[in-house]
XYZ file of C-alpha atoms in Angstrom:
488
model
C 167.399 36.818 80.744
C 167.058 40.123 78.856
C 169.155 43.328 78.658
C 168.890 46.740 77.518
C 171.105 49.185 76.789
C 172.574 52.616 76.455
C 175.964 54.407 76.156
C 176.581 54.434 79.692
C 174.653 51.466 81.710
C 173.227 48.411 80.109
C 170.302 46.715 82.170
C 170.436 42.969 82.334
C 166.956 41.281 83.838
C 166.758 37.555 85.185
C 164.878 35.660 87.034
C 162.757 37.036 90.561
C 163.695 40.815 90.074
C 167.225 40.437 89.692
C 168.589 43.871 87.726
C 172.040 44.432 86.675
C 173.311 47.799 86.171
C 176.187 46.756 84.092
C 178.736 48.629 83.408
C 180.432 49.240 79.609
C 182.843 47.058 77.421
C 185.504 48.132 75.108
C 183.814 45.143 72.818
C 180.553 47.584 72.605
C 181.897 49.423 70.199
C 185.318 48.044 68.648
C 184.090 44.339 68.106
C 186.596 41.438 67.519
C 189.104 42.807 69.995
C 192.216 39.953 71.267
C 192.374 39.055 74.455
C 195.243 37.833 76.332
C 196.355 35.512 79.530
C 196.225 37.507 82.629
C 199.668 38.294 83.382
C 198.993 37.485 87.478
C 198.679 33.856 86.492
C 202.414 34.087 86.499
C 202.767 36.759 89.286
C 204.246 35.280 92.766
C 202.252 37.486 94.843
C 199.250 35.841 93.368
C 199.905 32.172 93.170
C 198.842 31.071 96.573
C 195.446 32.858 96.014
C 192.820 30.237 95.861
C 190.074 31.563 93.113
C 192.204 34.524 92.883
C 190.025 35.649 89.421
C 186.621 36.883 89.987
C 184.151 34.617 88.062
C 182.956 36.749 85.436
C 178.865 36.581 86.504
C 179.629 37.747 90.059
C 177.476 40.088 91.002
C 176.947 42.477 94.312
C 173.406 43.649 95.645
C 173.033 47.139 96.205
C 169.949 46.459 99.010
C 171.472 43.989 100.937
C 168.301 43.902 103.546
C 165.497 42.140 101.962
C 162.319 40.547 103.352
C 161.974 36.830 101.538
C 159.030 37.804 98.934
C 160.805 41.206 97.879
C 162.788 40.766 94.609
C 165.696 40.214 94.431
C 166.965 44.055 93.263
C 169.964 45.967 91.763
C 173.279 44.734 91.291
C 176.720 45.636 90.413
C 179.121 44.220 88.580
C 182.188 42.658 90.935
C 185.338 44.435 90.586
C 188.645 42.139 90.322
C 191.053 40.341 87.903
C 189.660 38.506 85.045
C 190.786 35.105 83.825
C 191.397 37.415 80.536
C 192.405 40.972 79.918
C 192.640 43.268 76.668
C 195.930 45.065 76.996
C 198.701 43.992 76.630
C 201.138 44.921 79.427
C 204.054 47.119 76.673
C 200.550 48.371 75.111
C 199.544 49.888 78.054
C 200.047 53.770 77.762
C 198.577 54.961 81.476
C 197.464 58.430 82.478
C 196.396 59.579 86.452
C 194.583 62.823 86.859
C 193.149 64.137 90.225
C 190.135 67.188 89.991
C 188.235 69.377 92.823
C 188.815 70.108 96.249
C 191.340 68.127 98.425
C 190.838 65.259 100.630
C 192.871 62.688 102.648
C 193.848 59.968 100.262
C 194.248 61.039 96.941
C 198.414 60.432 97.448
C 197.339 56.670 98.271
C 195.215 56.364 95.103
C 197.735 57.696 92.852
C 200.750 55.430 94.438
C 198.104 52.486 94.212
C 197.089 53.141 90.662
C 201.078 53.311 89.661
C 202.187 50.731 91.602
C 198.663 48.417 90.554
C 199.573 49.029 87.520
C 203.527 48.066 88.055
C 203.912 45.701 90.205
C 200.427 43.854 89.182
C 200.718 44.005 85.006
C 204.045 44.904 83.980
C 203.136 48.593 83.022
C 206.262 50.987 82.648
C 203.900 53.737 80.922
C 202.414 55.876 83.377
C 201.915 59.859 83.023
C 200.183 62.115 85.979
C 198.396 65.226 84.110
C 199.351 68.356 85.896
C 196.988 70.862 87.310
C 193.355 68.736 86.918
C 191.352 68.416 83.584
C 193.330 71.291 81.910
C 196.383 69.888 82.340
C 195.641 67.555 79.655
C 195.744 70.836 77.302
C 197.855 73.289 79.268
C 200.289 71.607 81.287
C 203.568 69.546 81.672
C 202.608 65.763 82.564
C 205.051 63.951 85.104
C 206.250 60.633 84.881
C 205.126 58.423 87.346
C 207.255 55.223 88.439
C 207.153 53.134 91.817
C 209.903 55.046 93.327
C 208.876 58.260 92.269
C 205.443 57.967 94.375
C 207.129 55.190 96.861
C 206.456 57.804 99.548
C 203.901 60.152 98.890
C 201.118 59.025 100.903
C 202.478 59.906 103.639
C 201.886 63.597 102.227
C 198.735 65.334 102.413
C 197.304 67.304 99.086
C 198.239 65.351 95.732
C 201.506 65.667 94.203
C 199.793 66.123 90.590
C 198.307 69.457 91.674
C 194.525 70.236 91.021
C 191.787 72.727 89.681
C 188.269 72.726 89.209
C 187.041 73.851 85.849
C 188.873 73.435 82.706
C 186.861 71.329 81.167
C 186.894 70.974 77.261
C 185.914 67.797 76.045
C 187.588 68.079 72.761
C 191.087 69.207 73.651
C 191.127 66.059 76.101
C 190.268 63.462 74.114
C 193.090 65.408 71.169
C 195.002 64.993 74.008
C 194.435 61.404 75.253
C 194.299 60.124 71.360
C 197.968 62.426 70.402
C 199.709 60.949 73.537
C 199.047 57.283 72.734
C 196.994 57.014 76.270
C 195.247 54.539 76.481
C 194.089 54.007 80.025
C 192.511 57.163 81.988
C 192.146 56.949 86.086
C 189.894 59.848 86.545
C 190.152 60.897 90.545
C 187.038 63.439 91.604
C 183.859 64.238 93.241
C 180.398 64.013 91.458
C 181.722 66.907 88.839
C 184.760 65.336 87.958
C 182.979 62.249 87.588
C 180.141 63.791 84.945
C 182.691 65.054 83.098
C 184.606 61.594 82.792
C 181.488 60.310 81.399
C 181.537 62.799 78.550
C 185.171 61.929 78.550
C 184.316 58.263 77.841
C 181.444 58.914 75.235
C 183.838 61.359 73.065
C 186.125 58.451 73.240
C 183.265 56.009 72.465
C 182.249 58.241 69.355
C 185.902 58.025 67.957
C 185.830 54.604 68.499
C 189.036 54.453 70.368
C 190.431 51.846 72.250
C 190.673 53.875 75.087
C 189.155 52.545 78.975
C 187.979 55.425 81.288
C 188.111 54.261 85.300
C 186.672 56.846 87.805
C 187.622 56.893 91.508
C 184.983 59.141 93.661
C 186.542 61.814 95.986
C 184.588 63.187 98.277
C 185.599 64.279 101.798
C 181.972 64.843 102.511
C 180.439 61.402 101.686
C 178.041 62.953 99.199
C 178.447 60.386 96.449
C 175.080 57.829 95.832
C 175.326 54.191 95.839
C 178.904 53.385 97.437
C 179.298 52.895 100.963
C 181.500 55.964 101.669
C 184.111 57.522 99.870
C 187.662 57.480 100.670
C 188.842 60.397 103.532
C 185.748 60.223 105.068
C 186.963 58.680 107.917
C 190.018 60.369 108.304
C 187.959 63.535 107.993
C 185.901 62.336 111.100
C 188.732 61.199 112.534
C 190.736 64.664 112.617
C 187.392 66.433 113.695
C 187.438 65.312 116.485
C 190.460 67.119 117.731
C 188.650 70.283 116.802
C 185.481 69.529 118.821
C 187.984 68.105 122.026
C 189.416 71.759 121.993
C 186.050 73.369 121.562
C 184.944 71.589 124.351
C 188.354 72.245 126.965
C 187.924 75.764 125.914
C 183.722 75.779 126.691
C 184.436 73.697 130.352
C 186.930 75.890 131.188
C 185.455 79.186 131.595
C 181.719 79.862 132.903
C 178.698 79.560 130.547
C 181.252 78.644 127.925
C 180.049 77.919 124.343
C 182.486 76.183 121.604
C 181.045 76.120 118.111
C 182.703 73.957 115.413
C 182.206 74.489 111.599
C 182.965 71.557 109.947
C 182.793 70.119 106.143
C 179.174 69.367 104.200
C 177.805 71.850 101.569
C 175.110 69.903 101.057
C 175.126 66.482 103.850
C 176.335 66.457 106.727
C 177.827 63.112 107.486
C 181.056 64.253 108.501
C 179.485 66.387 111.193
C 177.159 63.932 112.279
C 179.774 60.864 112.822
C 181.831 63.372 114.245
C 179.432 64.338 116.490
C 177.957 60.377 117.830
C 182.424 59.623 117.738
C 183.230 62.441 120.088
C 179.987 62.297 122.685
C 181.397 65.940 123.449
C 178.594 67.942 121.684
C 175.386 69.388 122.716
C 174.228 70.334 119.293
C 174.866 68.936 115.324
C 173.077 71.113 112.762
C 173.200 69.717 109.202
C 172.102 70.941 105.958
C 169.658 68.219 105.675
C 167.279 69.212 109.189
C 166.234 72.787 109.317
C 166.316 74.884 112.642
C 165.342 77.886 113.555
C 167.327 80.064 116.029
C 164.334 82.387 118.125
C 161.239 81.170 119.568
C 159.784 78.336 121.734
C 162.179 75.256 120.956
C 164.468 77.267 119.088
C 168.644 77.046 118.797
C 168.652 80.120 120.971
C 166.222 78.081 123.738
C 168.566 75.649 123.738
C 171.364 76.719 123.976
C 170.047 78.740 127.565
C 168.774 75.665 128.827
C 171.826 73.314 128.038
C 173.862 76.028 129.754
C 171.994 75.766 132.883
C 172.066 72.560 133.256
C 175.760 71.953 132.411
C 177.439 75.243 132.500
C 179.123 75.002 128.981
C 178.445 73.341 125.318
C 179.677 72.104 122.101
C 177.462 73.081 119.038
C 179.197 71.427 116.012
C 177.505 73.013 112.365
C 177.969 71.489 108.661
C 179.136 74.676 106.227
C 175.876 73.949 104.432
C 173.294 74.147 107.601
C 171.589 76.802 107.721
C 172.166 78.859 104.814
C 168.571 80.155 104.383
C 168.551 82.070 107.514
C 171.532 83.961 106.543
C 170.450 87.788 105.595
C 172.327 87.752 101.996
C 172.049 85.380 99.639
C 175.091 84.279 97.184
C 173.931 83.344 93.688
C 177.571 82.979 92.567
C 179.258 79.744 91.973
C 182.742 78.280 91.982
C 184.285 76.935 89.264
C 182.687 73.440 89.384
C 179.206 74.358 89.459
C 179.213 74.799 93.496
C 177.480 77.469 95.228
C 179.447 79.596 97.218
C 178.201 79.944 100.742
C 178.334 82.326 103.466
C 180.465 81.154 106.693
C 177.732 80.351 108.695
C 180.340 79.334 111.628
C 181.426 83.319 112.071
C 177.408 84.011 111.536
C 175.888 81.716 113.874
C 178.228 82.977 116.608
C 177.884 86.189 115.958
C 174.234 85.732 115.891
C 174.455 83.431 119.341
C 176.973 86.563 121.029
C 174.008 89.128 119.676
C 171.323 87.176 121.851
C 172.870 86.429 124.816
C 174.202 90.142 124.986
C 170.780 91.565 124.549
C 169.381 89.350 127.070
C 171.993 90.617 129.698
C 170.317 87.780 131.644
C 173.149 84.987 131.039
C 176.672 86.561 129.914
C 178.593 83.616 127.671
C 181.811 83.143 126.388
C 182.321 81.832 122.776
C 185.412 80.332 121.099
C 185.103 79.787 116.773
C 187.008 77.016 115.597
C 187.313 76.460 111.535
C 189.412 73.538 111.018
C 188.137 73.098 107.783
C 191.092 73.427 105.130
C 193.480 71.810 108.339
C 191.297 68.482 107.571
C 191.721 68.251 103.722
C 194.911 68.690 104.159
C 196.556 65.597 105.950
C 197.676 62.515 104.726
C 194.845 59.291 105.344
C 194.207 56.947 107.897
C 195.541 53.437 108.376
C 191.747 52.781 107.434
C 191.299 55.356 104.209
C 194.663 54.152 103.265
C 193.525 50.410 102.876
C 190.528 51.214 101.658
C 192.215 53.441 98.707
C 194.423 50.536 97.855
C 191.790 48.591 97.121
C 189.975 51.026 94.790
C 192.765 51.560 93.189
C 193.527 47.909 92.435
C 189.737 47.366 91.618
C 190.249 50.295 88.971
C 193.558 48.863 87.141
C 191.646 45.167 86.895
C 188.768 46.728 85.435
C 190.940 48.633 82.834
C 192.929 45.572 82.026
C 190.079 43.598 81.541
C 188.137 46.399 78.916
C 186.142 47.409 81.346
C 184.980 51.317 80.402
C 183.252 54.310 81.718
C 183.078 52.986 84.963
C 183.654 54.542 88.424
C 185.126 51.773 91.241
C 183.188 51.790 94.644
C 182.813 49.438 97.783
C 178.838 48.538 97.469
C 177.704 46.730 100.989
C 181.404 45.954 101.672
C 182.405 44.464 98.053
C 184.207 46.419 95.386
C 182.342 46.904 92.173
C 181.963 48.620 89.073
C 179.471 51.137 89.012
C 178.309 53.153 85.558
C 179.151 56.899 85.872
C 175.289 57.793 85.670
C 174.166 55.924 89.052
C 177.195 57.830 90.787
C 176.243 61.076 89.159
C 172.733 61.362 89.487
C 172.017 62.527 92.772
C 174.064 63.321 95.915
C 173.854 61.168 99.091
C 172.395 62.685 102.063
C 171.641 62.133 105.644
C 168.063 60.982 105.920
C 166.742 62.657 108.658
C 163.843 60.064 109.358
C 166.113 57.473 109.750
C 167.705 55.415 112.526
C 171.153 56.682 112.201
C 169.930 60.560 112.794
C 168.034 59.490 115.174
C 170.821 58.560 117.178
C 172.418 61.120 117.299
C 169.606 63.345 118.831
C 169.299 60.584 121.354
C 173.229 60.653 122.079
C 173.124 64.651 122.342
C 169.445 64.995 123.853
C 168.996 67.998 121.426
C 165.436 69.075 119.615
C 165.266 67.971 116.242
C 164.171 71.638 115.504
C 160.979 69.899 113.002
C 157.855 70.396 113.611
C 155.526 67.733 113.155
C 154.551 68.892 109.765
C 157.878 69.498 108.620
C 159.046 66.287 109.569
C 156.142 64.668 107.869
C 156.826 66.330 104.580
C 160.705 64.990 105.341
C 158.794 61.488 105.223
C 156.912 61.742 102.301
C 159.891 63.097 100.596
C 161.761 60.406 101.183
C 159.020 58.107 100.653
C 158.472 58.963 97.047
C 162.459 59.254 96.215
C 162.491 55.172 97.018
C 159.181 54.790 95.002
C 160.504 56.770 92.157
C 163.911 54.765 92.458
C 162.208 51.562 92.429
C 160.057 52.549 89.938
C 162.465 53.403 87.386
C 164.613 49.984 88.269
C 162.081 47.735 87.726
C 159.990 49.320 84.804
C 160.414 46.783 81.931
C 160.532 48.167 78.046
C 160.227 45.280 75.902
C 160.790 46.791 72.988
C 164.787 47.517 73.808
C 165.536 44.250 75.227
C 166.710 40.571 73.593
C 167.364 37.311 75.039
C 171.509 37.136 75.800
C 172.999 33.858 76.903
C 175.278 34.907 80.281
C 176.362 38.136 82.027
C 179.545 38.781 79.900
């Protein structure tokens, strides 16, 4: 077995393809560090947990679907308690910050992280940075204790307030290394997570003993390599209350037409499991598959015939779909790095009104609905609340056990560590040529709105993005790697 290295992933190679994408080590860089029992040996909850400690050369596939000469493929390491951790439990010195937009959940992580960290190890130590990154420089921290978040996720929003933006490096690692911290649970989307990787390598250059633990937010799914992120499905979940009033408000009146904008700058999961959960809408446009609106097999087209047949529809659109047809452009961007776009909800109707009265063939009726911000908003699901538990806990056993500059993730249904790179390096998004959008166009009967040659392109596109993947996985550089015994 071989492995290779940098400051943020090192690659271990075995035997029939097998690649792990392992994740950093306090040991990297401050050698000879103690280690001490892991204080759940002793922990009642734990004691009737048969092979409660993950065995430290678990691994998890990322391609679980695998024909039986294909290698054997990329792995992550397995989140959980170690036999052995590196902090001791009065050492600890805890910090919680949570960056970006909103999203169902973020409550739940922050009462899991404290009371992980309480409950689990013994920590007392525990400060929540005020206001996002810049709070670390500019704001009042808040103590956090079991009773003090006992109740909060049953509150939308996050109780330590957020911002996007505010980023300097420098003043947060003065920060981290005047407080004493000594553990950093770093709660954002892709942005938030690129900048707790140049959180971790300041830290790594100082040499401080110092673990950084990422948890992904996303309400719109767009993060690579984990299965979903939490609030997804409490995101899908509340859409559909939006697209069951679009569509009482469309059946109620003649040639009524309800049009839903919901969340996806740039994929449109939420709109397309909203869509195949509700089996109320006509038409999902995503950001992902082009349309067009005049013309043979157009939106317009549609939209004519569907109303014929039926009488009313439902056409549900991502925030991101569609944004090239829109007449001006906006080159500005938000504070994290995000392009601002148009509302193409108010435009598309606007646009579908503008037809329909010049045709003075087919008079409609059109009702908007933006329940956008109403979405981010709420507290989670019984499901997103589970399922932020356990990232939680999988962050606070990484931590304990030295652990660094990871971000925690459910890969094919197991929690794992993942390096901050893989998580940052692209953003997941529907694939349009496969199975999952195509049913959805067979549960709505809509045109894909792709011609054949832009569909092929969509193919080859996608094609060489796996090649390209696999490429870089599998390419072997002998001259960075040595023979190590084991995984650890």
């Amino acid at each position: 077995m071989a492995v290779s290295s940098d400051t943020q992933m090192k690659i271990i190679k075995g035997d029939y393809g097998y690649v792990l994408e392992d994740v950093p080590h306090l040991t990297d860089y401050i050698p000879d560090l103690p280690t001490y029992p892991n204080p759940l040996r002793s922990n009642p909850a734990y004691s009737v947990v048969k092979q409660y400690f993950v065995h430290v050369d678990d691994t998890v596939p990322q391609k679980i679907v695998v024909h039986k000469d294909s290698p054997r493929g990329i792995h992550f390491r397995r989140a959980g308690p170690r036999q052995k951790v590196y902090f001791e439990s009065d050492e600890v010195h805890a910090c919680i910050v949570t960056c970006g937009g909103l999203c169902p959940g973020l409550n739940t992580v922050i009462r899991e992280l404290v009371c992980g960290l309480n409950h689990m190890y013994g920590v007392t130590r525990i400060l929540g940075i005020d206001g996002g990154y810049r709070g670390f420089y500019s704001r009042n921290t808040v103590p956090l204790t079991p009773k003090v978040v006992n109740d909060i996720h049953k509150r939308g929003g996050t109780i330590l307030g957020t911002s996007r933006g505010g980023h300097d490096t420098s003043k947060i690692v003065d920060s981290i290394q005047d407080r004493g911290i000594n553990q950093v649970y770093i709660i954002g989307g892709d942005g938030t997570q690129k900048g707790a990787a140049v959180i971790f390598e300041e830290i790594r250059r100082r040499g401080l003993k110092v673990a950084v633990a990422g948890i992904p937010k996303t309400i719109d799914n767009d993060i690579p390599v984990i299965d979903r992120s939490f609030g997804f499905d409490t995101a899908v979940e509340e859409a559909q209350r939006a697209i069951n009033a679009a569509h009482v408000e469309a059946e109620s009146i003649e040639n009524g037409i309800g049009v839903v904008k919901l969340m996806g700058r740039y994929s449109g999961f939420i709109a397309m499991y909203a869509t195949l959960g509700s089996r109320d809408v006509d038409c999902c446009l995503i950001p992902e598959s082009p349309f067009y609106l005049e013309g043979n097999g157009g939106l317009f087209e549609f939209i004519e015939k569907r109303l014929k047949e039926n009488g009313h529809m439902v056409i549900v659109i991502a925030e991101g779909a569609g944004q090239e047809l829109l007449s001006e452009s906006l080159n500005q961007q938000d504070a994290s790095g995000n392009k601002l776009l148009q509302d193409v909800g108010l435009w598309i109707s606007q646009r579908i009104k503008d037809h329909f009265a010049k045709q003075q063939k087919l008079p409609i009726n059109l009702k908007y609905i933006d329940p956008t911000y109403m979405i981010r908003a709420i507290p989670s699901n019984a499901s997103d609340n589970v399922y932020c538990t356990l990232l939680a806990q999988s962050a606070v056993h990484g931590a304990m056990a030295g652990y660094t500059g990871f971000t925690s993730g459910l890969v094919n249904g197991r929690q794992t560590y993942i390096p901050f790179n893989r998580i940052t390096e692209r953003q997941n998004k529907v694939v349009i040529t496969d199975r999952m959008w195509a049913r959805l166009l067979s549960s709505t009967n809509q045109p894909s709105f792709l011609n054949p040659k832009a569909l092929s392109e969509a193919k080859k596109e996608e094609e060489s993005h796996t090649q390209l993947l696999d490429g870089e996985n599998f390419k072997k550089d002998e001259s960075e790697t040595k023979d190590i015994p084991s995984l650890t």
